[in-house]
């Protein structure tokens, strides 16, 4: 079975009461003039549709029209004010930026190109398919799209993978692939601009070369060289004879396909030209937008020489113009803002205003900038606007090229040129730029209408508790989010993000368990298999209003907790499917296993408890939280929070440090195999139980811990294998060495009998595992279900008369307390494909839809997710447990992270906890709390009572812990100590001292220090 690529789970927190509209900048625009619908695609991955009311649909009939002998397209003289636009619908089409959109198939389909490497198609008017479907995929960001005609059944896409791909829109996939720059072996072959008309397709990119291709064969026709920077946009005339290109070198070039060279270079812009648009067949009238936000309209009709045409500054945006389209006597502009501006168009055929007076034309060079701006505004205000006059202001004329005759180039004024050369942020009512020292002002100072966008998240800071995140949105507001509850918890208004982080951050250290990003304007959390289960939080810190029956110092795994309720609907669906499968299986299996009339009597097998079960369980008590049995008392403890004696120097290293460990978190760990629950230090582990559970009949518990000598450690056994205490192999296991406990032998059974039975079971289990290997198990979520169903079949083969136990058991509430997550939280299953452009989306849905999408998740979800959600624990009967091999912690196996520290008495006022060799160097789980360290100290410096006193002081009440001369809080973990108090490398140095609330301890310590006596600890012999 081939292993699948690495998969991850992402969930996106919904924005509170978010209305329709984009959250980040808009990159793509397309207008359906027949339906009067505007489509937009943004950096938030959203596709939005906007209704342009029917009154604008007939605006062509209400305006004055003129035509020319070159183009027969109407041009507005007195435009009618367009009606307002209304939100129609939106859909989350991609999980990354949408870079381009194009309408095709008679405006019934909208194709999108995204930085998530996919090309998708959305049919907004179709009732069958409301979600976008993937047409194809590139190996890198997809930057541009092109369609040859409005009725075409294919579309071309270009991306950063240096390829142009032609896709069939009827589901046939990729028709053709073109390797751009392959002939020239050019590494800069990325495609940023693409256009198709008829039998010609043109592409451009950062190599500054324009290439022409045959879209039918993929062969290159020719290439144009002349630009000196990135080619950002391309237009082709209807007859295929003219190619227009816009470049970051601030020029627009006109190329002749027949002549094979550049015919004109237009220089009306003083910034990188990012976008072009024209609906004229011969491109005689076109719009252009640049990086500074200037929108120019150029008209070369009635002029054989383009240098004699007219170019007007018709509008000015605050940011660079990513895309612009024009229709119905207006044009729309898309920028890095989430809003879309609608501008009233300008008639380029109108009469040009007469020059102003000589005084107005020749201003003194000593005039200040504010005076010049004020003079320009006053002049503009006294001029009748185009709404009441057809005259074009002289100050809005742009010099179309360096060879242009009109307007006449003026002599340069060095002082004024210096004054305006640094202008970058321009207001609508101010001077836009100084071209040949003439102050250029846009004709439209304000947009006719603005389609308002929303505020998206653009920056974030993860807090130390790894549960809360601070975000900054495009409006400057700081908001705090809870990653587990998936809701915003507090707004701090418009403030600096770093200042708020300093105020609300806490002094604690929690392992990183999720990645966070805001690239689509929303907060997304990414869960990877290799680290999403690393972080834990103590149950008493959850702040749950209705506390559950938690164990003492029980920890909750954050990754397991959130995944359990993200897929709550899927779990319910799988439980129902499992019930149906079991009924069908029993109905088909029982007829083949009819009882014989003279069948032999049943053989009663000895009741042998499995190593992974803490005590005998039945189908009625499987939901009870497992408790560690010690000396006949059920003590609530957290496994794995043990303190081990560390090696004092390299010469005495006797510990097995290569054993991998998993952070123990919840009750299912009591069912874990011994190899999972073993401690890193075989000698000298300290089980963190309460003192009243540590009494032993022979008084030999933890003798190796007190002495610190691993060579003299006694033979111990697992608390669940008390009857096997004489087995050398079982006594020396990792599980037994961790829980230094002795149990009385079970009467009536020898260790030899028990050992023989266990060997038989292992042999039988080995045969089962060989049979399972012959069965095909998919490396997906479905594989977890298949393993459960194979166990059902094996159980029925063994005991046909008895129904198999239920194989799907979700985690218990005390392991994963109930979460009420927003049902609209988005869930995404992704796969890492480095050879295909990185992360690929396999599934996208919401918490509400996971149950209905069970079939898709079964095929696309990872197996580790299925093991976590469905196979956390299986029910076993008292006499038979066919699922014992799968009754284990399904969190992926990982080594436990530990912290080494030295524990010493403060000023030697109390006895030392060191053994006979004087070693006080210890190590423990990074999540161990300070109060558990004080409990460890108390058990080693004072005698332990035979019967515990419920009113006795707790160790943390009469002992204190210090680090770097700072008093350590009782709930502080070792990880927090090292990160925020110790703040350096090496072993953490800790001191313990008495608070004075227990005078007997101080008197005993004084006697011990004087050499008269030594307190008997729980581990002394």
PDB file of C-alpha atoms in Angstrom, residues 691-871:
ATOM      1  CA  UNK A 691       0.817   9.831  49.361  1.00  0.00           C
ATOM      2  CA  UNK A 692      -2.028   7.691  50.699  1.00  0.00           C
ATOM      3  CA  UNK A 693      -1.786   5.519  47.610  1.00  0.00           C
ATOM      4  CA  UNK A 694       1.902   4.885  47.996  1.00  0.00           C
ATOM      5  CA  UNK A 695       1.798   2.609  51.029  1.00  0.00           C
ATOM      6  CA  UNK A 696       2.963  -0.907  50.276  1.00  0.00           C
ATOM      7  CA  UNK A 697       2.982  -4.057  52.322  1.00  0.00           C
ATOM      8  CA  UNK A 698       6.724  -4.506  52.055  1.00  0.00           C
ATOM      9  CA  UNK A 699       7.679  -0.812  51.978  1.00  0.00           C
ATOM     10  CA  UNK A 700       9.831  -1.194  48.875  1.00  0.00           C
ATOM     11  CA  UNK A 701       7.998   1.242  46.594  1.00  0.00           C
ATOM     12  CA  UNK A 702      10.290   3.795  44.863  1.00  0.00           C
ATOM     13  CA  UNK A 703      13.435   2.577  46.544  1.00  0.00           C
ATOM     14  CA  UNK A 704      15.355   3.075  43.325  1.00  0.00           C
ATOM     15  CA  UNK A 705      14.168   6.656  43.095  1.00  0.00           C
ATOM     16  CA  UNK A 706      15.450   7.591  46.515  1.00  0.00           C
ATOM     17  CA  UNK A 707      18.765   5.935  46.048  1.00  0.00           C
ATOM     18  CA  UNK A 708      19.231   7.097  42.524  1.00  0.00           C
ATOM     19  CA  UNK A 709      21.043   3.892  41.676  1.00  0.00           C
ATOM     20  CA  UNK A 710      19.429   2.116  38.780  1.00  0.00           C
ATOM     21  CA  UNK A 711      21.468  -1.056  39.303  1.00  0.00           C
ATOM     22  CA  UNK A 712      19.717  -1.806  42.571  1.00  0.00           C
ATOM     23  CA  UNK A 713      16.160  -1.225  41.442  1.00  0.00           C
ATOM     24  CA  UNK A 714      13.679  -3.856  42.630  1.00  0.00           C
ATOM     25  CA  UNK A 715      11.498  -5.992  40.415  1.00  0.00           C
ATOM     26  CA  UNK A 716       8.204  -4.227  39.785  1.00  0.00           C
ATOM     27  CA  UNK A 717       5.156  -4.831  37.676  1.00  0.00           C
ATOM     28  CA  UNK A 718       2.274  -3.055  36.041  1.00  0.00           C
ATOM     29  CA  UNK A 719      -0.716  -2.330  38.269  1.00  0.00           C
ATOM     30  CA  UNK A 720      -2.945  -4.169  35.832  1.00  0.00           C
ATOM     31  CA  UNK A 721      -0.775  -7.287  35.843  1.00  0.00           C
ATOM     32  CA  UNK A 722      -0.588  -7.909  39.554  1.00  0.00           C
ATOM     33  CA  UNK A 723      -1.112 -11.605  39.114  1.00  0.00           C
ATOM     34  CA  UNK A 724       1.985 -11.812  36.899  1.00  0.00           C
ATOM     35  CA  UNK A 725       4.459 -10.298  39.342  1.00  0.00           C
ATOM     36  CA  UNK A 726       6.786 -13.312  39.194  1.00  0.00           C
ATOM     37  CA  UNK A 727       7.264 -13.100  35.459  1.00  0.00           C
ATOM     38  CA  UNK A 728      10.752 -11.676  34.866  1.00  0.00           C
ATOM     39  CA  UNK A 729       9.883 -10.461  31.381  1.00  0.00           C
ATOM     40  CA  UNK A 730       6.751  -8.647  32.501  1.00  0.00           C
ATOM     41  CA  UNK A 731       8.454  -7.237  35.589  1.00  0.00           C
ATOM     42  CA  UNK A 732      11.209  -5.721  33.534  1.00  0.00           C
ATOM     43  CA  UNK A 733       8.908  -4.069  31.053  1.00  0.00           C
ATOM     44  CA  UNK A 734       8.847  -0.333  30.607  1.00  0.00           C
ATOM     45  CA  UNK A 735       5.297  -0.134  31.914  1.00  0.00           C
ATOM     46  CA  UNK A 736       6.193  -1.912  35.118  1.00  0.00           C
ATOM     47  CA  UNK A 737       9.261   0.163  35.767  1.00  0.00           C
ATOM     48  CA  UNK A 738       7.289   3.355  35.531  1.00  0.00           C
ATOM     49  CA  UNK A 739       4.684   2.486  38.170  1.00  0.00           C
ATOM     50  CA  UNK A 740       6.838   1.108  41.008  1.00  0.00           C
ATOM     51  CA  UNK A 741       3.964  -0.870  42.553  1.00  0.00           C
ATOM     52  CA  UNK A 742       3.717  -4.337  44.092  1.00  0.00           C
ATOM     53  CA  UNK A 743       0.518  -6.319  44.274  1.00  0.00           C
ATOM     54  CA  UNK A 744      -0.282  -9.543  46.102  1.00  0.00           C
ATOM     55  CA  UNK A 745      -0.375 -12.681  44.055  1.00  0.00           C
ATOM     56  CA  UNK A 746      -3.762 -13.996  43.048  1.00  0.00           C
ATOM     57  CA  UNK A 747      -4.478 -17.199  44.893  1.00  0.00           C
ATOM     58  CA  UNK A 748      -5.173 -20.385  43.017  1.00  0.00           C
ATOM     59  CA  UNK A 749      -3.089 -19.463  39.937  1.00  0.00           C
ATOM     60  CA  UNK A 750       0.617 -19.745  39.420  1.00  0.00           C
ATOM     61  CA  UNK A 751       2.713 -17.444  37.332  1.00  0.00           C
ATOM     62  CA  UNK A 752       3.577 -20.355  35.063  1.00  0.00           C
ATOM     63  CA  UNK A 753      -0.078 -20.866  34.184  1.00  0.00           C
ATOM     64  CA  UNK A 754      -0.580 -17.228  33.436  1.00  0.00           C
ATOM     65  CA  UNK A 755       2.510 -17.059  31.306  1.00  0.00           C
ATOM     66  CA  UNK A 756       1.460 -20.006  29.212  1.00  0.00           C
ATOM     67  CA  UNK A 757      -1.922 -18.473  28.535  1.00  0.00           C
ATOM     68  CA  UNK A 758      -0.425 -15.178  27.448  1.00  0.00           C
ATOM     69  CA  UNK A 759       1.877 -16.933  25.003  1.00  0.00           C
ATOM     70  CA  UNK A 760      -1.073 -18.684  23.432  1.00  0.00           C
ATOM     71  CA  UNK A 761      -2.894 -15.378  23.029  1.00  0.00           C
ATOM     72  CA  UNK A 762       0.094 -13.722  21.412  1.00  0.00           C
ATOM     73  CA  UNK A 763       0.462 -16.573  18.979  1.00  0.00           C
ATOM     74  CA  UNK A 764      -3.191 -16.366  18.079  1.00  0.00           C
ATOM     75  CA  UNK A 765      -2.955 -12.609  17.663  1.00  0.00           C
ATOM     76  CA  UNK A 766       0.038 -12.971  15.351  1.00  0.00           C
ATOM     77  CA  UNK A 767      -1.955 -15.208  13.065  1.00  0.00           C
ATOM     78  CA  UNK A 768      -4.725 -12.614  13.002  1.00  0.00           C
ATOM     79  CA  UNK A 769      -2.345  -9.859  12.086  1.00  0.00           C
ATOM     80  CA  UNK A 770      -0.985 -11.930   9.204  1.00  0.00           C
ATOM     81  CA  UNK A 771      -4.507 -12.407   7.926  1.00  0.00           C
ATOM     82  CA  UNK A 772      -5.160  -8.665   8.176  1.00  0.00           C
ATOM     83  CA  UNK A 773      -2.110  -7.894   6.121  1.00  0.00           C
ATOM     84  CA  UNK A 774      -3.600  -9.877   3.262  1.00  0.00           C
ATOM     85  CA  UNK A 775      -6.626  -7.546   3.243  1.00  0.00           C
ATOM     86  CA  UNK A 776      -6.370  -4.270   1.396  1.00  0.00           C
ATOM     87  CA  UNK A 777      -6.636  -1.246   3.667  1.00  0.00           C
ATOM     88  CA  UNK A 778      -6.755   2.198   2.088  1.00  0.00           C
ATOM     89  CA  UNK A 779      -4.430   4.855   3.414  1.00  0.00           C
ATOM     90  CA  UNK A 780      -7.293   7.250   4.050  1.00  0.00           C
ATOM     91  CA  UNK A 781     -10.119   7.894   6.469  1.00  0.00           C
ATOM     92  CA  UNK A 782     -11.832   4.893   4.927  1.00  0.00           C
ATOM     93  CA  UNK A 783      -8.926   2.731   6.052  1.00  0.00           C
ATOM     94  CA  UNK A 784      -9.901   3.245   9.708  1.00  0.00           C
ATOM     95  CA  UNK A 785     -13.436   2.084   8.921  1.00  0.00           C
ATOM     96  CA  UNK A 786     -12.119  -0.917   7.019  1.00  0.00           C
ATOM     97  CA  UNK A 787     -10.011  -2.019   9.990  1.00  0.00           C
ATOM     98  CA  UNK A 788     -13.058  -1.861  12.248  1.00  0.00           C
ATOM     99  CA  UNK A 789     -15.118  -3.910   9.796  1.00  0.00           C
ATOM    100  CA  UNK A 790     -12.380  -6.514   9.419  1.00  0.00           C
ATOM    101  CA  UNK A 791     -12.404  -6.886  13.205  1.00  0.00           C
ATOM    102  CA  UNK A 792     -16.160  -7.481  13.065  1.00  0.00           C
ATOM    103  CA  UNK A 793     -15.649 -10.306  10.586  1.00  0.00           C
ATOM    104  CA  UNK A 794     -12.935 -11.931  12.680  1.00  0.00           C
ATOM    105  CA  UNK A 795     -15.062 -11.727  15.811  1.00  0.00           C
ATOM    106  CA  UNK A 796     -17.971 -13.428  14.034  1.00  0.00           C
ATOM    107  CA  UNK A 797     -15.665 -16.173  12.829  1.00  0.00           C
ATOM    108  CA  UNK A 798     -14.520 -16.802  16.390  1.00  0.00           C
ATOM    109  CA  UNK A 799     -17.924 -16.560  18.095  1.00  0.00           C
ATOM    110  CA  UNK A 800     -20.771 -16.725  15.547  1.00  0.00           C
ATOM    111  CA  UNK A 801     -23.390 -16.811  18.308  1.00  0.00           C
ATOM    112  CA  UNK A 802     -22.242 -13.566  19.906  1.00  0.00           C
ATOM    113  CA  UNK A 803     -22.584 -10.183  18.170  1.00  0.00           C
ATOM    114  CA  UNK A 804     -19.282  -8.332  17.904  1.00  0.00           C
ATOM    115  CA  UNK A 805     -18.786  -5.374  20.232  1.00  0.00           C
ATOM    116  CA  UNK A 806     -19.264  -1.874  18.874  1.00  0.00           C
ATOM    117  CA  UNK A 807     -16.101  -0.674  17.134  1.00  0.00           C
ATOM    118  CA  UNK A 808     -16.817   3.073  16.961  1.00  0.00           C
ATOM    119  CA  UNK A 809     -16.664   4.877  20.278  1.00  0.00           C
ATOM    120  CA  UNK A 810     -16.010   8.643  20.310  1.00  0.00           C
ATOM    121  CA  UNK A 811     -13.911  10.130  23.064  1.00  0.00           C
ATOM    122  CA  UNK A 812     -15.590  10.733  26.405  1.00  0.00           C
ATOM    123  CA  UNK A 813     -16.714  14.192  27.592  1.00  0.00           C
ATOM    124  CA  UNK A 814     -14.113  14.243  30.376  1.00  0.00           C
ATOM    125  CA  UNK A 815     -11.422  13.791  27.717  1.00  0.00           C
ATOM    126  CA  UNK A 816     -12.866  16.249  25.212  1.00  0.00           C
ATOM    127  CA  UNK A 817     -15.402  18.515  26.983  1.00  0.00           C
ATOM    128  CA  UNK A 818     -18.314  19.627  24.875  1.00  0.00           C
ATOM    129  CA  UNK A 819     -17.689  22.514  22.501  1.00  0.00           C
ATOM    130  CA  UNK A 820     -20.431  24.493  20.795  1.00  0.00           C
ATOM    131  CA  UNK A 821     -18.625  25.692  17.704  1.00  0.00           C
ATOM    132  CA  UNK A 822     -20.220  28.013  15.117  1.00  0.00           C
ATOM    133  CA  UNK A 823     -21.861  25.744  12.574  1.00  0.00           C
ATOM    134  CA  UNK A 824     -20.599  27.916   9.719  1.00  0.00           C
ATOM    135  CA  UNK A 825     -16.949  27.240  10.581  1.00  0.00           C
ATOM    136  CA  UNK A 826     -15.214  26.195   7.373  1.00  0.00           C
ATOM    137  CA  UNK A 827     -13.263  22.911   7.326  1.00  0.00           C
ATOM    138  CA  UNK A 828     -10.661  22.208   4.646  1.00  0.00           C
ATOM    139  CA  UNK A 829      -8.714  18.992   4.052  1.00  0.00           C
ATOM    140  CA  UNK A 830      -5.478  19.651   2.204  1.00  0.00           C
ATOM    141  CA  UNK A 831      -2.593  17.625   0.853  1.00  0.00           C
ATOM    142  CA  UNK A 832       1.029  18.578   0.422  1.00  0.00           C
ATOM    143  CA  UNK A 833       2.175  17.998  -3.171  1.00  0.00           C
ATOM    144  CA  UNK A 834       5.556  19.672  -3.701  1.00  0.00           C
ATOM    145  CA  UNK A 835       5.684  18.491  -7.305  1.00  0.00           C
ATOM    146  CA  UNK A 836       2.284  20.057  -8.024  1.00  0.00           C
ATOM    147  CA  UNK A 837       2.736  23.503  -6.597  1.00  0.00           C
ATOM    148  CA  UNK A 838       2.507  22.845  -2.862  1.00  0.00           C
ATOM    149  CA  UNK A 839      -0.751  22.586  -0.927  1.00  0.00           C
ATOM    150  CA  UNK A 840      -3.769  21.156  -2.754  1.00  0.00           C
ATOM    151  CA  UNK A 841      -7.345  21.385  -1.456  1.00  0.00           C
ATOM    152  CA  UNK A 842      -9.093  18.015  -1.355  1.00  0.00           C
ATOM    153  CA  UNK A 843     -12.261  18.960   0.508  1.00  0.00           C
ATOM    154  CA  UNK A 844     -13.984  22.109   1.689  1.00  0.00           C
ATOM    155  CA  UNK A 845     -17.144  22.260   3.782  1.00  0.00           C
ATOM    156  CA  UNK A 846     -18.554  23.414   7.098  1.00  0.00           C
ATOM    157  CA  UNK A 847     -19.284  21.758  10.432  1.00  0.00           C
ATOM    158  CA  UNK A 848     -22.905  21.417   9.358  1.00  0.00           C
ATOM    159  CA  UNK A 849     -22.001  19.697   6.092  1.00  0.00           C
ATOM    160  CA  UNK A 850     -19.521  17.072   7.352  1.00  0.00           C
ATOM    161  CA  UNK A 851     -22.242  14.509   7.945  1.00  0.00           C
ATOM    162  CA  UNK A 852     -23.653  14.868   4.444  1.00  0.00           C
ATOM    163  CA  UNK A 853     -20.159  14.877   2.967  1.00  0.00           C
ATOM    164  CA  UNK A 854     -19.148  11.635   4.692  1.00  0.00           C
ATOM    165  CA  UNK A 855     -18.473   9.846   1.394  1.00  0.00           C
ATOM    166  CA  UNK A 856     -16.062  12.574   0.273  1.00  0.00           C
ATOM    167  CA  UNK A 857     -14.278  12.756   3.616  1.00  0.00           C
ATOM    168  CA  UNK A 858     -13.873   8.978   3.717  1.00  0.00           C
ATOM    169  CA  UNK A 859     -11.918   9.140   0.478  1.00  0.00           C
ATOM    170  CA  UNK A 860      -9.986  12.373   1.022  1.00  0.00           C
ATOM    171  CA  UNK A 861      -9.435  12.456   4.795  1.00  0.00           C
ATOM    172  CA  UNK A 862      -6.226  11.049   6.335  1.00  0.00           C
ATOM    173  CA  UNK A 863      -6.197   7.763   8.207  1.00  0.00           C
ATOM    174  CA  UNK A 864      -4.857   9.390  11.363  1.00  0.00           C
ATOM    175  CA  UNK A 865      -8.021  11.496  11.503  1.00  0.00           C
ATOM    176  CA  UNK A 866     -10.202   8.396  11.284  1.00  0.00           C
ATOM    177  CA  UNK A 867      -8.217   6.633  14.005  1.00  0.00           C
ATOM    178  CA  UNK A 868      -8.590   9.681  16.224  1.00  0.00           C
ATOM    179  CA  UNK A 869     -12.314  10.230  15.720  1.00  0.00           C
ATOM    180  CA  UNK A 870     -13.614   6.675  15.452  1.00  0.00           C
ATOM    181  CA  UNK A 871     -11.152   4.325  17.105  1.00  0.00           C
TER     182      UNK A 871
END
